[in-house]
Short mmCIF file of C-alpha atoms in Angstrom, two decimals:
data_model
loop_
_atom_site.label_atom_id
_atom_site.label_comp_id
_atom_site.label_asym_id
_atom_site.label_seq_id
_atom_site.Cartn_x
_atom_site.Cartn_y
_atom_site.Cartn_z
CA UNK A 1 175.69 81.67 121.61
CA UNK A 2 178.11 79.46 123.85
CA UNK A 3 180.33 77.07 121.91
CA UNK A 4 182.37 74.15 122.44
CA UNK A 5 184.63 72.01 119.97
CA UNK A 6 181.76 70.35 117.89
CA UNK A 7 179.96 73.73 117.90
CA UNK A 8 182.86 75.62 116.69
CA UNK A 9 183.72 73.18 114.02
CA UNK A 10 179.73 73.31 112.65
CA UNK A 11 180.21 77.38 113.24
CA UNK A 12 183.44 77.30 111.03
CA UNK A 13 181.48 75.36 108.31
CA UNK A 14 178.64 77.55 107.95
CA UNK A 15 180.99 80.82 108.02
CA UNK A 16 183.58 79.71 105.71
CA UNK A 17 181.75 77.43 103.60
CA UNK A 18 177.93 78.66 103.64
CA UNK A 19 177.09 77.00 100.31
CA UNK A 20 178.32 73.65 100.98
CA UNK A 21 175.59 70.69 100.82
CA UNK A 22 174.91 69.49 104.17
CA UNK A 23 171.36 67.78 104.33
CA UNK A 24 169.44 66.56 101.04
CA UNK A 25 165.53 65.79 101.10
CA UNK A 26 163.69 65.13 98.18
CA UNK A 27 164.84 67.21 95.43
CA UNK A 28 166.18 69.70 97.79
CA UNK A 29 169.60 70.03 99.17
CA UNK A 30 170.26 72.25 102.54
CA UNK A 31 173.77 73.83 102.75
CA UNK A 32 175.42 74.86 105.99
CA UNK A 33 174.02 78.44 105.88
CA UNK A 34 170.80 76.70 106.49
CA UNK A 35 172.49 74.77 109.32
CA UNK A 36 173.71 77.69 110.85
CA UNK A 37 170.34 79.65 110.69
CA UNK A 38 168.65 76.33 112.46
CA UNK A 39 171.15 77.19 115.47
CA UNK A 40 170.94 81.14 115.46
CA UNK A 41 166.87 80.98 115.04
CA UNK A 42 166.46 78.38 117.77
CA UNK A 43 168.57 79.89 120.33
CA UNK A 44 166.71 83.19 119.55
CA UNK A 45 163.40 81.58 120.45
CA UNK A 46 164.72 79.85 123.61
CA UNK A 47 166.42 83.27 124.71
CA UNK A 48 163.03 84.93 124.23
CA UNK A 49 161.49 82.69 126.73
CA UNK A 50 164.60 83.13 129.24
CA UNK A 51 164.98 79.07 128.74
CA UNK A 52 168.54 78.60 130.52
CA UNK A 53 171.43 78.20 128.46
CA UNK A 54 172.60 74.39 127.72
CA UNK A 55 169.53 72.98 129.45
CA UNK A 56 168.29 70.14 127.41
CA UNK A 57 165.47 70.42 124.87
CA UNK A 58 163.26 67.33 123.85
CA UNK A 59 162.65 66.90 119.93
CA UNK A 60 160.02 64.29 118.40
CA UNK A 61 162.50 63.21 116.10
CA UNK A 62 161.00 62.42 112.12
CA UNK A 63 163.26 62.02 109.62
CA UNK A 64 162.53 65.59 108.01
CA UNK A 65 164.68 68.78 107.23
CA UNK A 66 162.98 70.43 110.07
CA UNK A 67 163.63 67.92 112.80
CA UNK A 68 166.95 66.99 111.73
CA UNK A 69 167.86 70.72 111.30
CA UNK A 70 166.53 71.43 115.01
CA UNK A 71 168.81 68.69 116.31
CA UNK A 72 172.12 70.00 114.30
CA UNK A 73 171.04 73.23 115.64
CA UNK A 74 171.22 71.90 119.17
CA UNK A 75 174.45 70.29 118.62
CA UNK A 76 175.72 73.86 117.65
CA UNK A 77 174.61 75.57 120.75
CA UNK A 78 175.64 73.06 123.41
CA UNK A 79 172.23 72.05 124.23
CA UNK A 80 171.73 68.35 124.77
CA UNK A 81 168.72 66.87 122.34
CA UNK A 82 166.67 64.55 124.30
CA UNK A 83 165.30 62.57 121.29
CA UNK A 84 161.58 60.82 121.19
CA UNK A 85 160.82 58.46 118.72
CA UNK A 86 158.12 59.42 116.22
CA UNK A 87 157.08 55.90 115.63
CA UNK A 88 154.47 55.78 117.91
CA UNK A 89 151.04 57.05 118.45
CA UNK A 90 149.99 60.32 120.03
CA UNK A 91 149.21 58.43 123.41
CA UNK A 92 152.99 57.11 123.24
CA UNK A 93 154.34 60.58 122.45
CA UNK A 94 152.58 61.96 125.29
CA UNK A 95 153.19 59.35 127.70
CA UNK A 96 157.24 60.06 126.98
CA UNK A 97 156.73 63.69 127.31
CA UNK A 98 155.35 62.42 130.84
CA UNK A 99 158.03 60.10 131.73
CA UNK A 100 161.08 62.22 130.68
CA UNK A 101 160.40 65.09 132.65
CA UNK A 102 161.25 67.36 130.12
CA UNK A 103 160.37 71.16 129.88
CA UNK A 104 160.70 72.01 126.25
CA UNK A 105 159.82 69.93 123.32
CA UNK A 106 159.67 70.79 119.58
CA UNK A 107 157.67 68.89 117.02
CA UNK A 108 155.79 69.40 114.10
CA UNK A 109 152.24 71.15 114.27
CA UNK A 110 150.56 67.88 113.86
CA UNK A 111 152.93 66.24 116.49
CA UNK A 112 152.35 69.03 119.36
CA UNK A 113 148.55 69.79 118.64
CA UNK A 114 147.44 65.76 118.86
CA UNK A 115 145.12 65.78 121.87
CA UNK A 116 146.94 63.59 123.75
CA UNK A 117 150.28 65.22 123.43
CA UNK A 118 148.64 68.79 123.88
CA UNK A 119 146.96 67.59 127.14
CA UNK A 120 150.28 66.30 128.51
CA UNK A 121 151.92 69.52 127.84
CA UNK A 122 149.19 71.52 129.54
CA UNK A 123 149.09 69.24 132.54
CA UNK A 124 152.74 69.46 133.05
CA UNK A 125 153.47 72.92 132.00
CA UNK A 126 155.96 72.03 129.08
CA UNK A 127 156.37 74.36 126.42
CA UNK A 128 155.77 73.26 122.94
CA UNK A 129 157.67 74.74 119.92
CA UNK A 130 156.58 74.06 116.56
CA UNK A 131 159.16 73.56 114.01
CA UNK A 132 158.51 75.11 110.23
CA UNK A 133 158.01 71.92 107.92
CA UNK A 134 158.86 74.22 104.70
CA UNK A 135 160.89 77.21 103.68
CA UNK A 136 163.19 78.96 106.46
CA UNK A 137 163.73 77.51 109.78
CA UNK A 138 161.45 79.10 112.31
CA UNK A 139 160.40 77.95 115.55
CA UNK A 140 156.91 79.05 117.29
CA UNK A 141 156.03 78.96 120.66
CA UNK A 142 152.67 76.73 120.90
CA UNK A 143 151.87 76.78 124.44
CA UNK A 144 151.88 79.12 127.36
CA UNK A 145 155.25 80.44 128.51
CA UNK A 146 156.20 79.20 131.88
CA UNK A 147 156.67 82.02 134.42
CA UNK A 148 159.99 80.32 135.74
CA UNK A 149 161.67 77.21 134.87
CA UNK A 150 162.40 74.33 137.16
CA UNK A 151 166.15 73.87 138.22
CA UNK A 152 167.83 71.14 136.30
CA UNK A 153 171.07 69.63 136.32
CA UNK A 154 173.38 70.82 133.28
CA UNK A 155 175.84 68.15 131.75
CA UNK A 156 178.44 70.55 129.68
CA UNK A 157 179.29 67.07 127.93
CA UNK A 158 175.76 65.93 126.99
CA UNK A 159 175.21 65.61 123.29
CA UNK A 160 172.18 63.44 122.65
CA UNK A 161 170.09 61.55 125.12
CA UNK A 162 168.52 58.71 123.18
CA UNK A 163 166.79 54.94 123.97
CA UNK A 164 169.19 52.38 123.66
CA UNK A 165 168.49 49.12 121.83
CA UNK A 166 168.73 46.93 124.89
CA UNK A 167 172.16 45.39 124.12
CA UNK A 168 173.40 45.26 127.74
CA UNK A 169 169.68 44.83 129.22
CA UNK A 170 166.39 46.44 129.02
CA UNK A 171 166.10 49.36 126.86
CA UNK A 172 166.90 52.62 128.86
CA UNK A 173 167.75 56.37 128.26
CA UNK A 174 171.36 56.89 128.01
CA UNK A 175 173.48 60.12 127.38
CA UNK A 176 176.04 60.42 124.81
CA UNK A 177 178.86 62.61 125.30
CA UNK A 178 180.41 65.21 123.10
CA UNK A 179 183.82 63.86 123.84
CA UNK A 180 183.07 60.28 123.37
CA UNK A 181 180.82 60.97 120.09
CA UNK A 182 183.87 62.89 118.46
CA UNK A 183 185.88 59.83 119.19
CA UNK A 184 183.46 57.63 117.58
CA UNK A 185 182.86 59.93 114.85
CA UNK A 186 186.50 60.05 113.95
CA UNK A 187 186.74 56.10 113.99
CA UNK A 188 183.73 55.93 111.78
CA UNK A 189 185.56 58.15 109.21
CA UNK A 190 188.45 55.77 109.22
CA UNK A 191 185.99 52.72 108.87
CA UNK A 192 184.20 54.48 105.92
CA UNK A 193 187.54 55.33 104.24
CA UNK A 194 188.37 51.80 103.91
CA UNK A 195 185.79 51.69 101.05
CA UNK A 196 186.60 55.44 99.69
CA UNK A 197 189.54 56.85 97.66
CA UNK A 198 191.94 58.95 99.47
CA UNK A 199 190.42 62.36 100.08
CA UNK A 200 187.01 60.95 98.94
CA UNK A 201 183.90 61.79 100.83
CA UNK A 202 180.85 59.93 100.10
CA UNK A 203 177.21 61.10 100.86
CA UNK A 204 175.36 59.02 103.43
CA UNK A 205 171.89 58.02 102.76
CA UNK A 206 169.91 58.08 106.03
CA UNK A 207 166.70 56.48 106.36
CA UNK A 208 167.16 54.92 109.82
CA UNK A 209 165.03 56.56 112.44
CA UNK A 210 166.71 59.59 114.15
CA UNK A 211 165.80 58.10 117.43
CA UNK A 212 167.67 55.21 116.72
CA UNK A 213 171.67 55.21 117.04
CA UNK A 214 171.91 54.09 113.29
CA UNK A 215 170.32 57.07 112.15
CA UNK A 216 171.51 59.43 114.45
CA UNK A 217 175.09 58.25 113.90
CA UNK A 218 175.05 59.58 110.37
CA UNK A 219 173.60 62.77 111.40
CA UNK A 220 176.05 63.11 114.09
CA UNK A 221 178.74 62.37 111.28
CA UNK A 222 177.31 65.14 109.03
CA UNK A 223 177.89 67.52 112.71
CA UNK A 224 181.18 66.32 113.19
CA UNK A 225 183.11 65.45 110.09
CA UNK A 226 180.90 67.16 107.61
CA UNK A 227 179.81 64.35 105.50
CA UNK A 228 176.59 65.12 103.66
CA UNK A 229 173.53 62.91 104.44
CA UNK A 230 170.41 62.58 102.24
CA UNK A 231 167.50 61.86 104.46
CA UNK A 232 164.70 59.85 103.89
CA UNK A 233 161.46 59.37 105.81
CA UNK A 234 161.21 55.56 105.52
CA UNK A 235 163.16 52.98 103.76
CA UNK A 236 161.76 52.25 100.05
CA UNK A 237 163.82 49.93 97.91
CA UNK A 238 163.14 51.90 94.56
CA UNK A 239 163.58 55.21 96.26
CA UNK A 240 166.55 54.22 97.79
CA UNK A 241 168.40 52.43 94.98
CA UNK A 242 167.47 55.76 92.85
CA UNK A 243 169.10 58.01 95.66
CA UNK A 244 172.25 55.72 95.23
CA UNK A 245 172.33 56.06 91.55
CA UNK A 246 172.22 59.68 91.72
CA UNK A 247 174.75 60.25 94.43
CA UNK A 248 177.05 57.64 93.71
CA UNK A 249 178.21 56.63 97.08
CA UNK A 250 181.33 54.49 97.48
CA UNK A 251 179.80 52.43 100.30
CA UNK A 252 176.21 51.62 101.19
CA UNK A 253 174.51 50.94 104.54
CA UNK A 254 171.61 48.58 105.08
CA UNK A 255 170.36 46.50 107.94
CA UNK A 256 169.23 42.75 106.61
CA UNK A 257 165.83 43.33 106.37
CA UNK A 258 166.38 46.19 103.85
CA UNK A 259 168.85 44.00 101.88
CA UNK A 260 166.27 41.47 101.26
CA UNK A 261 163.41 44.23 100.29
CA UNK A 262 166.12 45.58 97.75
CA UNK A 263 166.35 41.85 96.39
CA UNK A 264 162.66 41.55 96.38
CA UNK A 265 162.54 44.79 94.45
CA UNK A 266 164.80 43.57 91.55
CA UNK A 267 166.91 46.58 91.67
CA UNK A 268 169.05 47.09 88.68
CA UNK A 269 172.57 46.43 89.55
CA UNK A 270 173.72 49.38 87.66
CA UNK A 271 172.15 51.37 90.45
CA UNK A 272 174.59 50.24 92.85
CA UNK A 273 177.62 50.44 90.52
CA UNK A 274 179.45 52.92 92.45
CA UNK A 275 179.46 50.82 95.63
CA UNK A 276 182.80 48.85 96.80
CA UNK A 277 180.92 47.48 99.66
CA UNK A 278 177.71 47.38 101.91
CA UNK A 279 178.10 47.42 105.68
CA UNK A 280 175.43 46.20 107.67
CA UNK A 281 174.30 45.43 111.02
CA UNK A 282 171.60 45.90 113.85
CA UNK A 283 170.19 42.24 113.28
CA UNK A 284 171.22 38.83 112.43
CA UNK A 285 172.47 38.48 108.64
CA UNK A 286 171.51 35.19 107.01
CA UNK A 287 173.74 33.58 105.02
CA UNK A 288 171.40 33.40 101.98
CA UNK A 289 170.94 37.05 101.99
CA UNK A 290 174.40 37.44 102.04
CA UNK A 291 175.37 35.30 99.23
CA UNK A 292 172.22 36.42 96.86
CA UNK A 293 173.17 40.06 97.37
CA UNK A 294 176.85 39.78 96.71
CA UNK A 295 176.04 37.78 93.78
CA UNK A 296 173.49 40.20 91.93
CA UNK A 297 175.30 43.02 92.91
CA UNK A 298 178.97 42.13 92.80
CA UNK A 299 179.33 44.10 96.32
CA UNK A 300 181.08 42.54 99.47
CA UNK A 301 178.75 42.56 102.45
CA UNK A 302 180.65 43.58 105.34
CA UNK A 303 179.09 43.03 108.98
CA UNK A 304 179.80 45.25 112.02
CA UNK A 305 178.53 45.35 115.72
CA UNK A 306 177.65 48.33 117.82
CA UNK A 307 174.83 49.45 120.17
CA UNK A 308 173.97 53.16 121.52
CA UNK A 309 175.78 52.14 124.67
CA UNK A 310 179.01 52.00 123.24
CA UNK A 311 178.32 55.19 121.25
CA UNK A 312 178.12 53.41 118.07
CA UNK A 313 180.41 51.04 116.40
CA UNK A 314 182.84 48.60 118.18
CA UNK A 315 183.81 45.77 115.51
CA UNK A 316 183.79 45.79 112.06
CA UNK A 317 184.79 43.55 108.89
CA UNK A 318 187.10 45.39 106.25
CA UNK A 319 187.17 44.63 102.41
CA UNK A 320 190.61 43.18 103.17
CA UNK A 321 188.97 40.94 105.62
CA UNK A 322 186.73 39.00 103.47
CA UNK A 323 189.36 39.35 100.23
CA UNK A 324 191.76 37.21 102.39
CA UNK A 325 189.15 34.89 103.62
CA UNK A 326 185.99 34.51 102.75
CA UNK A 327 184.78 32.21 105.04
CA UNK A 328 184.97 35.13 107.72
CA UNK A 329 182.22 36.84 106.29
CA UNK A 330 179.68 35.31 108.91
CA UNK A 331 181.67 37.53 111.71
CA UNK A 332 180.94 40.76 112.63
CA UNK A 333 184.81 41.45 112.46
CA UNK A 334 187.70 42.39 114.70
CA UNK A 335 187.56 45.23 117.49
CA UNK A 336 187.84 48.88 116.43
CA UNK A 337 190.94 50.88 117.48
CA UNK A 338 190.60 51.69 121.25
CA UNK A 339 187.91 48.38 121.83
CA UNK A 340 188.62 45.42 123.68
CA UNK A 341 186.48 42.52 123.80
CA UNK A 342 186.29 39.21 125.94
CA UNK A 343 183.87 36.35 126.33
CA UNK A 344 182.73 35.31 129.79
CA UNK A 345 180.91 32.42 131.38
CA UNK A 346 177.40 33.54 132.09
CA UNK A 347 177.60 31.58 135.65
CA UNK A 348 180.73 33.10 136.92
CA UNK A 349 181.95 35.75 134.48
CA UNK A 350 185.18 33.83 134.00
CA UNK A 351 186.90 34.89 130.52
CA UNK A 352 186.34 31.55 128.46
CA UNK A 353 188.86 30.03 125.88
CA UNK A 354 189.11 31.29 122.27
CA UNK A 355 186.31 29.90 120.33
CA UNK A 356 184.00 28.87 123.09
CA UNK A 357 180.48 30.42 123.31
CA UNK A 358 179.81 32.95 126.03
CA UNK A 359 178.61 36.24 127.23
CA UNK A 360 180.20 39.15 125.04
CA UNK A 361 181.64 42.06 126.98
CA UNK A 362 183.15 45.39 125.64
CA UNK A 363 185.61 47.69 126.95
CA UNK A 364 186.16 51.16 124.72
CA UNK A 365 188.48 53.98 125.55
CA UNK A 366 185.85 56.40 124.30
CA UNK A 367 183.78 55.23 127.37
CA UNK A 368 185.92 54.89 130.12
CA UNK A 369 187.91 51.52 131.49
CA UNK A 370 184.91 49.77 132.72
CA UNK A 371 183.88 46.88 130.92
CA UNK A 372 179.95 46.46 129.93
CA UNK A 373 178.48 43.19 129.60
CA UNK A 374 176.00 42.90 126.79
CA UNK A 375 173.38 40.12 126.42
CA UNK A 376 174.90 38.91 123.31
CA UNK A 377 176.15 35.21 122.81
CA UNK A 378 179.20 35.18 121.15
CA UNK A 379 182.47 33.68 120.47
CA UNK A 380 185.95 35.00 119.29
CA UNK A 381 188.23 33.25 117.38
CA UNK A 382 192.24 32.91 117.29
CA UNK A 383 192.31 35.73 114.84
CA UNK A 384 190.39 38.16 116.95
CA UNK A 385 187.01 37.95 115.13
CA UNK A 386 183.98 38.11 116.58
CA UNK A 387 180.81 35.92 115.77
CA UNK A 388 177.37 36.42 117.23
CA UNK A 389 174.93 33.56 118.08
CA UNK A 390 172.10 35.49 119.24
CA UNK A 391 170.93 36.79 122.35
CA UNK A 392 171.23 34.98 125.85
CA UNK A 393 167.75 36.41 126.80
CA UNK A 394 166.14 34.92 123.59
CA UNK A 395 167.31 31.28 125.23
CA UNK A 396 164.02 29.05 125.05
CA UNK A 397 164.12 26.43 128.25
CA UNK A 398 162.22 23.78 126.81
CA UNK A 399 161.86 21.30 129.82
CA UNK A 400 165.58 21.84 130.83
CA UNK A 401 166.91 21.89 127.58
CA UNK A 402 168.28 25.22 126.48
CA UNK A 403 167.08 26.21 122.79
CA UNK A 404 168.95 29.28 121.62
CA UNK A 405 166.52 31.05 119.22
CA UNK A 406 168.85 32.84 117.11
CA UNK A 407 170.71 29.64 116.25
CA UNK A 408 167.41 28.12 115.14
CA UNK A 409 166.42 30.97 113.23
CA UNK A 410 169.67 31.11 111.23
CA UNK A 411 168.91 27.59 110.07
CA UNK A 412 165.57 28.51 108.76
CA UNK A 413 166.77 31.41 106.81
CA UNK A 414 168.97 28.83 105.22
CA UNK A 415 165.78 27.27 103.74
CA UNK A 416 165.93 28.37 99.86
CA UNK A 417 162.22 29.92 100.38
CA UNK A 418 162.63 31.54 103.60
CA UNK A 419 163.57 35.11 103.79
CA UNK A 420 163.52 35.87 107.35
CA UNK A 421 162.63 33.97 110.64
CA UNK A 422 161.53 34.84 114.18
CA UNK A 423 162.04 31.92 116.66
CA UNK A 424 160.07 32.57 119.90
CA UNK A 425 159.40 31.17 123.24
CA UNK A 426 155.55 30.06 123.67
CA UNK A 427 154.39 29.13 127.22
CA UNK A 428 153.61 25.19 127.54
CA UNK A 429 151.96 23.74 130.65
CA UNK A 430 154.17 20.48 130.74
CA UNK A 431 157.46 21.90 129.47
CA UNK A 432 157.61 25.42 130.39
CA UNK A 433 158.53 26.67 126.82
CA UNK A 434 158.34 25.64 123.71
CA UNK A 435 159.92 27.28 120.42
CA UNK A 436 157.91 28.35 117.78
CA UNK A 437 158.70 30.06 114.25
CA UNK A 438 157.25 32.59 112.26
CA UNK A 439 158.28 32.45 108.71
CA UNK A 440 158.62 35.31 106.11
CA UNK A 441 158.87 33.58 102.81
CA UNK A 442 161.08 35.02 99.70
CA UNK A 443 159.09 37.32 97.22
CA UNK A 444 158.05 35.22 94.13
CA UNK A 445 159.05 31.75 95.58
CA UNK A 446 156.53 29.20 96.48
CA UNK A 447 155.87 28.98 100.38
CA UNK A 448 156.96 25.88 102.00
CA UNK A 449 154.51 23.95 104.07
CA UNK A 450 154.90 23.49 108.03
CA UNK A 451 155.78 19.92 107.28
CA UNK A 452 158.64 21.18 104.83
CA UNK A 453 159.85 23.39 107.50
CA UNK A 454 159.80 20.71 110.24
CA UNK A 455 161.71 18.29 107.94
CA UNK A 456 164.38 20.75 107.07
CA UNK A 457 164.74 21.64 110.89
CA UNK A 458 165.06 18.19 111.90
CA UNK A 459 167.82 17.38 109.16
CA UNK A 460 170.03 20.37 110.85
CA UNK A 461 168.76 20.64 114.44
CA UNK A 462 168.65 18.55 117.16
CA UNK A 463 165.20 17.18 118.32
CA UNK A 464 164.36 19.53 121.36
CA UNK A 465 165.48 22.60 119.04
CA UNK A 466 162.98 22.29 116.39
CA UNK A 467 160.15 24.53 116.45
CA UNK A 468 156.50 22.86 117.46
CA UNK A 469 154.75 24.96 115.20
CA UNK A 470 155.58 27.22 111.96
CA UNK A 471 153.39 30.25 111.10
CA UNK A 472 153.86 31.48 107.63
CA UNK A 473 153.40 35.20 107.46
CA UNK A 474 153.16 37.74 104.45
CA UNK A 475 155.70 40.09 106.55
CA UNK A 476 157.25 39.70 109.88
CA UNK A 477 156.50 42.69 111.98
CA UNK A 478 159.10 45.39 112.62
CA UNK A 479 160.52 48.26 114.41
CA UNK A 480 161.27 51.45 112.76
CA UNK A 481 165.01 50.25 112.68
CA UNK A 482 163.90 47.09 110.95
CA UNK A 483 164.50 44.81 113.78
CA UNK A 484 161.63 41.99 114.25
CA UNK A 485 159.16 43.06 116.97
CA UNK A 486 159.40 40.20 118.87
CA UNK A 487 156.36 41.19 121.17
CA UNK A 488 154.23 41.74 117.83
CA UNK A 489 155.56 38.24 116.49
CA UNK A 490 154.20 36.28 119.62
CA UNK A 491 150.78 38.16 119.13
CA UNK A 492 150.43 36.49 115.46
CA UNK A 493 150.42 33.05 117.42
CA UNK A 494 147.83 34.11 119.67
CA UNK A 495 145.53 35.42 117.04
CA UNK A 496 146.00 32.40 114.69
CA UNK A 497 144.60 30.29 117.25
#
């Protein structure tokens, strides 16, 4: 078994502390010996079919021990994991397999035996290996073994290949390197340490999809730093709160939509009493949600900002930041060590003055000297705190007037009856586009009328910014990472007539 720095670190854990907890799921904790068994047995199975060393392996990544163990096993053997999101239909899985051009795919028996997936593998000669859903790790060949393997480029630094969130443009496949990841994990450990006592290592609760950077980040943290991770297949507020009560972590990690779900579920504040702070990111956080969460649970909410393209988090708020100045709570914090930020004019790329709105650019030492331009509108104050103002590509051109969808949605979230809102551009024959808003109401609150929402908007916005139509929905459509699915939200207006 070939090894590198990360692999050596992981190997030392299962040889020196094999009984140390690594991954929890339900009522069971899997130890580092189990992680080692995943690495050993997976490598044996790949060697048996003569698959080249360090060649990439695709994994249909469900939030289950078998799939997480397989990814950990790949990290420990120097093979890149090409992550395929399981939050799609069999046709979508098959299309990913065909698009990626992979030669080996790991997945559950149900995933690999679905007609569309089986046909895709058979057509392209992809080798399918099933992972054991229960018991000891095993990897069984599901399809005929190739006589020979096609030549492929081997990147010795590659760790994980995954789909980006679109922060720097259209979503695309991106390779995360081992050196950059280890640097990001060391910084994440320092960031989490701001909420922990010296020497303390709180477990993380991993419910975000492993195919997303937020979920993969916590699995990488387990691999690189040994921090135990408790795995959940999906977020359910009551189950999550019970896990917090049992595990007693010093910090919590929730996206804004999950924070709202915890509020709606009327979770007992005593369940979260171990936490010194809650860290949040991945989507806009309304002041109403933040305020209600902090008031109910007496836990400061600290925003951060990151993306797959940056190999994780590049800005964060610390507990001291908001303790010194509560007005900073709407910021996503200052640049992490080794990160630089600048805001530029969208037209000519010139750096704008502090406090002015423009397009955010990021430079991180772990990724090299180049600046990466995002699609996020942002401003940086004189103290270096970054505030986001939506996405430039979400701007709606209403007859020549630019409507920033994120700013309008922020106003709607401030309505006492609104839990969340999606503001979208709808095609219009006369004006080109007009803003419309889909609104999800707070649990147990009388829904407002469209007239009420329009009046509320007019009192806070310019006339051209006010949505021309409001649609009250039971819940906004969301992706697996709890971000609003904007295309699905647009379809709501088409179906509503």
